[in-house]
Amino acid sequence: MRAPCSSLLLPLIVCSSLVVRSGYAQAPAEELLYDPRTITSGIMVGLSGGFVPGTTVTGERQSEGTEIKTTWGSGIGGHLGYGYTPRLLLLMGIERSSHGSDNAQVVGDITLYHFDFGVRYHFHRRDVRYVPYASLAVGGKQFKTRSFIDTSGVVRRATFNARAINPGGGMQLFFTENFTLDANVIVSIGSVHRIEIHQVQRSTMKSSGGLTTRLRVGVNWYPET
């Protein structure tokens, strides 16, 4: 499961770097022909890729003994935003990453999904192509595997669901009037609260751990300029 994400991630990073170099060659920072403050209103569409360090979810109370532990993984995702003002952007997104398992209860790969619904605040400066921002979102995440060993020793599909609060921050670099390179870090805070084991059970789950961090780089498009 990890290969498709990795094969998409490398070309995305390479292409982003080449486009940024091209942007610098065509329009030095002191010769901006547009003001980024007038662009970040309206629709924004983005694609990103990156890495997600490993994490551990440990069951407690009635779920004691249940554990999932992921290794570092690579992922890709997309997001859609609307700049309500040049500084305030409403944003939603989804991201998928593939991970190996680092514990005996999961004998195969784990797929991790993140869901975001939130806002981004831009810190504009006049005639500067760099636009730092802070973000805050609510949403959720899912750990999915086809290789979970249940209490009877049978390998089954399983899904672990968590609610999450996702603070973060990053930087956009305008290399044309419509496109930016976007690098950011998002932390997802929230413990797994529900487990679904295929054809066996759906139940609430008390757990600890499960904090995830996304290290991402991508490209955003503002089509309305």
PDB file of C-alpha atoms in Angstrom:
ATOM      1  CA  MET A   1       0.000   0.000   0.000  1.00  0.00           C
ATOM      2  CA  ARG A   2       2.943   2.358   0.536  1.00  0.00           C
ATOM      3  CA  ALA A   3       4.331   2.349  -3.020  1.00  0.00           C
ATOM      4  CA  PRO A   4       1.570   4.387  -4.786  1.00  0.00           C
ATOM      5  CA  CYS A   5       1.861   7.291  -2.313  1.00  0.00           C
ATOM      6  CA  SER A   6       5.670   7.283  -2.492  1.00  0.00           C
ATOM      7  CA  SER A   7       5.667   7.252  -6.305  1.00  0.00           C
ATOM      8  CA  LEU A   8       3.329  10.255  -6.410  1.00  0.00           C
ATOM      9  CA  LEU A   9       5.133  12.187  -3.697  1.00  0.00           C
ATOM     10  CA  LEU A  10       8.587  12.385  -5.297  1.00  0.00           C
ATOM     11  CA  PRO A  11       7.405  13.865  -8.649  1.00  0.00           C
ATOM     12  CA  LEU A  12       5.261  16.399  -6.744  1.00  0.00           C
ATOM     13  CA  ILE A  13       8.231  17.661  -4.722  1.00  0.00           C
ATOM     14  CA  VAL A  14      10.555  17.751  -7.753  1.00  0.00           C
ATOM     15  CA  CYS A  15       8.024  19.598  -9.918  1.00  0.00           C
ATOM     16  CA  SER A  16       7.332  22.103  -7.153  1.00  0.00           C
ATOM     17  CA  SER A  17      11.054  22.873  -6.817  1.00  0.00           C
ATOM     18  CA  LEU A  18      11.466  23.356 -10.574  1.00  0.00           C
ATOM     19  CA  VAL A  19       8.474  25.669 -10.798  1.00  0.00           C
ATOM     20  CA  VAL A  20       9.733  27.794  -7.897  1.00  0.00           C
ATOM     21  CA  ARG A  21      13.139  28.193  -9.590  1.00  0.00           C
ATOM     22  CA  SER A  22      11.371  29.181 -12.794  1.00  0.00           C
ATOM     23  CA  GLY A  23       9.256  31.697 -10.897  1.00  0.00           C
ATOM     24  CA  TYR A  24      12.330  33.339  -9.413  1.00  0.00           C
ATOM     25  CA  ALA A  25      13.968  33.583 -12.829  1.00  0.00           C
ATOM     26  CA  GLN A  26      10.922  35.267 -14.367  1.00  0.00           C
ATOM     27  CA  ALA A  27       9.909  37.628 -11.571  1.00  0.00           C
ATOM     28  CA  PRO A  28      12.391  38.691  -8.857  1.00  0.00           C
ATOM     29  CA  ALA A  29      10.837  39.589  -5.486  1.00  0.00           C
ATOM     30  CA  GLU A  30      11.479  43.320  -5.934  1.00  0.00           C
ATOM     31  CA  GLU A  31       9.635  43.380  -9.288  1.00  0.00           C
ATOM     32  CA  LEU A  32       6.280  41.898  -8.308  1.00  0.00           C
ATOM     33  CA  LEU A  33       3.618  42.873 -10.815  1.00  0.00           C
ATOM     34  CA  TYR A  34       0.782  41.815  -8.494  1.00  0.00           C
ATOM     35  CA  ASP A  35      -0.136  42.091  -4.832  1.00  0.00           C
ATOM     36  CA  PRO A  36      -0.685  38.731  -3.079  1.00  0.00           C
ATOM     37  CA  ARG A  37      -3.174  40.481  -0.780  1.00  0.00           C
ATOM     38  CA  THR A  38      -5.575  40.825  -3.708  1.00  0.00           C
ATOM     39  CA  ILE A  39      -5.287  37.163  -4.721  1.00  0.00           C
ATOM     40  CA  THR A  40      -6.060  35.140  -1.588  1.00  0.00           C
ATOM     41  CA  SER A  41      -9.770  36.000  -1.756  1.00  0.00           C
ATOM     42  CA  GLY A  42     -12.063  33.591  -3.575  1.00  0.00           C
ATOM     43  CA  ILE A  43     -11.567  29.936  -4.469  1.00  0.00           C
ATOM     44  CA  MET A  44      -8.364  28.027  -3.747  1.00  0.00           C
ATOM     45  CA  VAL A  45      -7.620  24.444  -4.870  1.00  0.00           C
ATOM     46  CA  GLY A  46      -4.587  22.591  -3.569  1.00  0.00           C
ATOM     47  CA  LEU A  47      -2.668  19.327  -3.835  1.00  0.00           C
ATOM     48  CA  SER A  48      -0.027  18.262  -1.333  1.00  0.00           C
ATOM     49  CA  GLY A  49       2.216  15.375  -0.406  1.00  0.00           C
ATOM     50  CA  GLY A  50       4.425  14.661   2.548  1.00  0.00           C
ATOM     51  CA  PHE A  51       5.326  12.445   5.441  1.00  0.00           C
ATOM     52  CA  VAL A  52       3.574  11.343   8.623  1.00  0.00           C
ATOM     53  CA  PRO A  53       5.761  10.083  11.505  1.00  0.00           C
ATOM     54  CA  GLY A  54       4.673   6.930  13.286  1.00  0.00           C
ATOM     55  CA  THR A  55       2.266   6.928  16.219  1.00  0.00           C
ATOM     56  CA  THR A  56       0.827   4.531  18.790  1.00  0.00           C
ATOM     57  CA  VAL A  57      -2.787   4.021  19.895  1.00  0.00           C
ATOM     58  CA  THR A  58      -3.211   2.069  23.129  1.00  0.00           C
ATOM     59  CA  GLY A  59      -6.566   0.772  24.337  1.00  0.00           C
ATOM     60  CA  GLU A  60      -7.642   1.395  27.932  1.00  0.00           C
ATOM     61  CA  ARG A  61     -10.296  -0.004  30.291  1.00  0.00           C
ATOM     62  CA  GLN A  62     -12.530  -2.413  28.316  1.00  0.00           C
ATOM     63  CA  SER A  63     -10.204  -2.045  25.321  1.00  0.00           C
ATOM     64  CA  GLU A  64      -7.052  -2.850  27.247  1.00  0.00           C
ATOM     65  CA  GLY A  65      -4.733  -5.058  25.225  1.00  0.00           C
ATOM     66  CA  THR A  66      -5.736  -3.488  21.892  1.00  0.00           C
ATOM     67  CA  GLU A  67      -2.899  -1.583  20.268  1.00  0.00           C
ATOM     68  CA  ILE A  68      -1.901  -0.256  16.872  1.00  0.00           C
ATOM     69  CA  LYS A  69       1.511   1.181  16.168  1.00  0.00           C
ATOM     70  CA  THR A  70       2.441   2.748  12.836  1.00  0.00           C
ATOM     71  CA  THR A  71       5.818   3.433  11.270  1.00  0.00           C
ATOM     72  CA  TRP A  72       6.692   6.558   9.261  1.00  0.00           C
ATOM     73  CA  GLY A  73       4.549   6.834   6.153  1.00  0.00           C
ATOM     74  CA  SER A  74       4.125   8.952   3.033  1.00  0.00           C
ATOM     75  CA  GLY A  75       0.860  10.433   1.871  1.00  0.00           C
ATOM     76  CA  ILE A  76      -0.962  12.623  -0.595  1.00  0.00           C
ATOM     77  CA  GLY A  77      -4.033  14.793  -0.224  1.00  0.00           C
ATOM     78  CA  GLY A  78      -6.174  17.561  -1.604  1.00  0.00           C
ATOM     79  CA  HIS A  79      -7.955  20.578  -0.203  1.00  0.00           C
ATOM     80  CA  LEU A  80     -10.497  23.157  -1.264  1.00  0.00           C
ATOM     81  CA  GLY A  81     -10.725  26.619   0.229  1.00  0.00           C
ATOM     82  CA  TYR A  82     -12.580  29.888  -0.085  1.00  0.00           C
ATOM     83  CA  GLY A  83     -10.998  33.202   0.879  1.00  0.00           C
ATOM     84  CA  TYR A  84     -13.773  35.027   2.696  1.00  0.00           C
ATOM     85  CA  THR A  85     -11.350  37.945   2.990  1.00  0.00           C
ATOM     86  CA  PRO A  86      -7.726  38.234   1.804  1.00  0.00           C
ATOM     87  CA  ARG A  87      -6.608  37.144   5.273  1.00  0.00           C
ATOM     88  CA  LEU A  88      -9.281  34.612   6.299  1.00  0.00           C
ATOM     89  CA  LEU A  89      -9.643  31.379   4.304  1.00  0.00           C
ATOM     90  CA  LEU A  90     -12.251  28.675   4.935  1.00  0.00           C
ATOM     91  CA  LEU A  91     -10.730  25.290   4.199  1.00  0.00           C
ATOM     92  CA  MET A  92     -11.601  21.586   3.959  1.00  0.00           C
ATOM     93  CA  GLY A  93      -9.375  18.710   2.972  1.00  0.00           C
ATOM     94  CA  ILE A  94      -8.658  14.995   3.018  1.00  0.00           C
ATOM     95  CA  GLU A  95      -5.326  13.184   3.113  1.00  0.00           C
ATOM     96  CA  ARG A  96      -4.319   9.531   2.838  1.00  0.00           C
ATOM     97  CA  SER A  97      -1.024   8.038   3.993  1.00  0.00           C
ATOM     98  CA  SER A  98       0.300   4.472   4.007  1.00  0.00           C
ATOM     99  CA  HIS A  99       2.232   3.015   6.940  1.00  0.00           C
ATOM    100  CA  GLY A 100       3.864  -0.167   8.042  1.00  0.00           C
ATOM    101  CA  SER A 101       2.894  -1.786  11.337  1.00  0.00           C
ATOM    102  CA  ASP A 102       5.254  -1.950  14.283  1.00  0.00           C
ATOM    103  CA  ASN A 103       3.340  -4.311  16.591  1.00  0.00           C
ATOM    104  CA  ALA A 104       2.241  -7.933  16.554  1.00  0.00           C
ATOM    105  CA  GLN A 105      -1.507  -7.235  16.592  1.00  0.00           C
ATOM    106  CA  VAL A 106      -1.426  -5.891  13.025  1.00  0.00           C
ATOM    107  CA  VAL A 107       0.440  -8.100  10.557  1.00  0.00           C
ATOM    108  CA  GLY A 108       0.060  -5.909   7.463  1.00  0.00           C
ATOM    109  CA  ASP A 109       0.037  -2.271   6.392  1.00  0.00           C
ATOM    110  CA  ILE A 110      -2.105   0.461   7.937  1.00  0.00           C
ATOM    111  CA  THR A 111      -3.800   3.241   5.936  1.00  0.00           C
ATOM    112  CA  LEU A 112      -4.335   6.522   7.765  1.00  0.00           C
ATOM    113  CA  TYR A 113      -6.891   9.120   6.673  1.00  0.00           C
ATOM    114  CA  HIS A 114      -7.098  12.708   7.942  1.00  0.00           C
ATOM    115  CA  PHE A 115     -10.137  14.957   7.472  1.00  0.00           C
ATOM    116  CA  ASP A 116     -10.006  18.736   8.031  1.00  0.00           C
ATOM    117  CA  PHE A 117     -12.669  21.446   8.255  1.00  0.00           C
ATOM    118  CA  GLY A 118     -11.327  24.769   9.444  1.00  0.00           C
ATOM    119  CA  VAL A 119      -9.832  28.194   8.796  1.00  0.00           C
ATOM    120  CA  ARG A 120      -6.483  29.616   7.750  1.00  0.00           C
ATOM    121  CA  TYR A 121      -5.294  33.135   8.623  1.00  0.00           C
ATOM    122  CA  HIS A 122      -2.756  34.805   6.298  1.00  0.00           C
ATOM    123  CA  PHE A 123      -0.167  37.288   7.582  1.00  0.00           C
ATOM    124  CA  HIS A 124       0.239  39.479   4.506  1.00  0.00           C
ATOM    125  CA  ARG A 125       2.936  42.062   3.911  1.00  0.00           C
ATOM    126  CA  ARG A 126       2.858  44.507   1.035  1.00  0.00           C
ATOM    127  CA  ASP A 127       4.699  43.407  -2.132  1.00  0.00           C
ATOM    128  CA  VAL A 128       6.200  40.304  -0.528  1.00  0.00           C
ATOM    129  CA  ARG A 129       5.716  36.935  -2.246  1.00  0.00           C
ATOM    130  CA  TYR A 130       6.090  35.025   1.027  1.00  0.00           C
ATOM    131  CA  VAL A 131       2.791  34.684   2.912  1.00  0.00           C
ATOM    132  CA  PRO A 132       3.004  32.914   6.319  1.00  0.00           C
ATOM    133  CA  TYR A 133      -0.190  31.623   7.887  1.00  0.00           C
ATOM    134  CA  ALA A 134      -1.671  29.834  10.877  1.00  0.00           C
ATOM    135  CA  SER A 135      -4.511  27.326  10.669  1.00  0.00           C
ATOM    136  CA  LEU A 136      -6.973  25.593  12.947  1.00  0.00           C
ATOM    137  CA  ALA A 137      -9.369  22.814  11.964  1.00  0.00           C
ATOM    138  CA  VAL A 138     -11.651  20.217  13.461  1.00  0.00           C
ATOM    139  CA  GLY A 139     -12.218  16.856  11.870  1.00  0.00           C
ATOM    140  CA  GLY A 140     -11.172  13.296  12.313  1.00  0.00           C
ATOM    141  CA  LYS A 141      -8.811  10.519  11.376  1.00  0.00           C
ATOM    142  CA  GLN A 142      -9.125   6.829  10.617  1.00  0.00           C
ATOM    143  CA  PHE A 143      -6.659   3.989  10.936  1.00  0.00           C
ATOM    144  CA  LYS A 144      -7.652   1.177   8.543  1.00  0.00           C
ATOM    145  CA  THR A 145      -6.090  -2.245   8.143  1.00  0.00           C
ATOM    146  CA  ARG A 146      -6.969  -5.605   6.621  1.00  0.00           C
ATOM    147  CA  SER A 147      -4.600  -7.407   8.960  1.00  0.00           C
ATOM    148  CA  PHE A 148      -5.844  -6.922  12.524  1.00  0.00           C
ATOM    149  CA  ILE A 149      -5.670  -9.992  14.772  1.00  0.00           C
ATOM    150  CA  ASP A 150      -8.735 -10.088  17.046  1.00  0.00           C
ATOM    151  CA  THR A 151      -9.004 -11.761  20.460  1.00  0.00           C
ATOM    152  CA  SER A 152      -9.812 -15.132  18.848  1.00  0.00           C
ATOM    153  CA  GLY A 153      -6.639 -15.015  16.733  1.00  0.00           C
ATOM    154  CA  VAL A 154      -8.471 -14.430  13.435  1.00  0.00           C
ATOM    155  CA  VAL A 155      -7.089 -11.861  10.984  1.00  0.00           C
ATOM    156  CA  ARG A 156      -9.814  -9.335  10.091  1.00  0.00           C
ATOM    157  CA  ARG A 157     -10.379  -5.911   8.622  1.00  0.00           C
ATOM    158  CA  ALA A 158     -10.559  -3.203  11.266  1.00  0.00           C
ATOM    159  CA  THR A 159     -11.148   0.561  11.428  1.00  0.00           C
ATOM    160  CA  PHE A 160     -10.189   2.826  14.322  1.00  0.00           C
ATOM    161  CA  ASN A 161     -11.972   6.212  14.334  1.00  0.00           C
ATOM    162  CA  ALA A 162     -10.878   9.370  16.133  1.00  0.00           C
ATOM    163  CA  ARG A 163     -12.139  12.924  16.430  1.00  0.00           C
ATOM    164  CA  ALA A 164      -9.407  15.520  16.172  1.00  0.00           C
ATOM    165  CA  ILE A 165      -8.412  19.163  16.571  1.00  0.00           C
ATOM    166  CA  ASN A 166      -5.784  20.123  14.012  1.00  0.00           C
ATOM    167  CA  PRO A 167      -3.657  23.244  14.632  1.00  0.00           C
ATOM    168  CA  GLY A 168      -0.907  24.096  12.206  1.00  0.00           C
ATOM    169  CA  GLY A 169       1.032  26.683  10.281  1.00  0.00           C
ATOM    170  CA  GLY A 170       3.012  27.184   7.142  1.00  0.00           C
ATOM    171  CA  MET A 171       4.194  29.424   4.351  1.00  0.00           C
ATOM    172  CA  GLN A 172       2.973  30.119   0.831  1.00  0.00           C
ATOM    173  CA  LEU A 173       5.354  31.306  -1.859  1.00  0.00           C
ATOM    174  CA  PHE A 174       3.778  33.003  -4.888  1.00  0.00           C
ATOM    175  CA  PHE A 175       5.717  32.055  -8.006  1.00  0.00           C
ATOM    176  CA  THR A 176       3.021  33.299 -10.412  1.00  0.00           C
ATOM    177  CA  GLU A 177      -0.103  35.343  -9.928  1.00  0.00           C
ATOM    178  CA  ASN A 178      -2.266  32.210  -9.669  1.00  0.00           C
ATOM    179  CA  PHE A 179       0.002  29.540  -8.171  1.00  0.00           C
ATOM    180  CA  THR A 180       1.826  29.142  -4.883  1.00  0.00           C
ATOM    181  CA  LEU A 181       4.171  26.630  -3.343  1.00  0.00           C
ATOM    182  CA  ASP A 182       2.792  25.705   0.093  1.00  0.00           C
ATOM    183  CA  ALA A 183       4.837  24.111   2.900  1.00  0.00           C
ATOM    184  CA  ASN A 184       3.207  23.403   6.256  1.00  0.00           C
ATOM    185  CA  VAL A 185       3.075  21.336   9.429  1.00  0.00           C
ATOM    186  CA  ILE A 186      -0.245  20.092  10.860  1.00  0.00           C
ATOM    187  CA  VAL A 187      -0.634  18.411  14.259  1.00  0.00           C
ATOM    188  CA  SER A 188      -3.718  16.238  14.805  1.00  0.00           C
ATOM    189  CA  ILE A 189      -4.725  15.910  18.456  1.00  0.00           C
ATOM    190  CA  GLY A 190      -7.352  13.314  19.311  1.00  0.00           C
ATOM    191  CA  SER A 191      -7.637   9.782  20.670  1.00  0.00           C
ATOM    192  CA  VAL A 192      -9.424   6.861  19.052  1.00  0.00           C
ATOM    193  CA  HIS A 193     -12.963   6.595  20.397  1.00  0.00           C
ATOM    194  CA  ARG A 194     -14.479   3.844  18.243  1.00  0.00           C
ATOM    195  CA  ILE A 195     -13.353   0.514  16.782  1.00  0.00           C
ATOM    196  CA  GLU A 196     -15.051  -1.463  14.013  1.00  0.00           C
ATOM    197  CA  ILE A 197     -13.937  -5.049  13.391  1.00  0.00           C
ATOM    198  CA  HIS A 198     -15.445  -6.472  10.216  1.00  0.00           C
ATOM    199  CA  GLN A 199     -18.291  -8.949  10.841  1.00  0.00           C
ATOM    200  CA  VAL A 200     -17.576  -8.986  14.578  1.00  0.00           C
ATOM    201  CA  GLN A 201     -18.216  -5.779  16.505  1.00  0.00           C
ATOM    202  CA  ARG A 202     -18.667  -2.047  16.539  1.00  0.00           C
ATOM    203  CA  SER A 203     -17.972  -0.542  19.912  1.00  0.00           C
ATOM    204  CA  THR A 204     -16.673   2.525  21.686  1.00  0.00           C
ATOM    205  CA  MET A 205     -13.026   2.499  22.647  1.00  0.00           C
ATOM    206  CA  LYS A 206     -11.174   4.324  25.397  1.00  0.00           C
ATOM    207  CA  SER A 207      -7.591   4.960  24.288  1.00  0.00           C
ATOM    208  CA  SER A 208      -4.481   7.050  24.740  1.00  0.00           C
ATOM    209  CA  GLY A 209      -1.907   8.246  22.248  1.00  0.00           C
ATOM    210  CA  GLY A 210      -2.680   8.589  18.565  1.00  0.00           C
ATOM    211  CA  LEU A 211      -1.272  12.087  18.059  1.00  0.00           C
ATOM    212  CA  THR A 212      -0.190  12.497  14.436  1.00  0.00           C
ATOM    213  CA  THR A 213       1.912  15.114  12.649  1.00  0.00           C
ATOM    214  CA  ARG A 214       1.813  15.854   8.933  1.00  0.00           C
ATOM    215  CA  LEU A 215       4.828  17.400   7.181  1.00  0.00           C
ATOM    216  CA  ARG A 216       3.599  18.577   3.798  1.00  0.00           C
ATOM    217  CA  VAL A 217       4.599  20.438   0.650  1.00  0.00           C
ATOM    218  CA  GLY A 218       2.253  21.181  -2.227  1.00  0.00           C
ATOM    219  CA  VAL A 219       0.875  23.568  -4.795  1.00  0.00           C
ATOM    220  CA  ASN A 220      -2.180  25.861  -4.525  1.00  0.00           C
ATOM    221  CA  TRP A 221      -4.140  27.392  -7.395  1.00  0.00           C
ATOM    222  CA  TYR A 222      -6.203  30.600  -7.129  1.00  0.00           C
ATOM    223  CA  PRO A 223      -8.280  30.564 -10.341  1.00  0.00           C
ATOM    224  CA  GLU A 224     -10.207  33.816  -9.887  1.00  0.00           C
ATOM    225  CA  THR A 225      -7.347  36.255 -10.347  1.00  0.00           C
TER     226      THR A 225
END
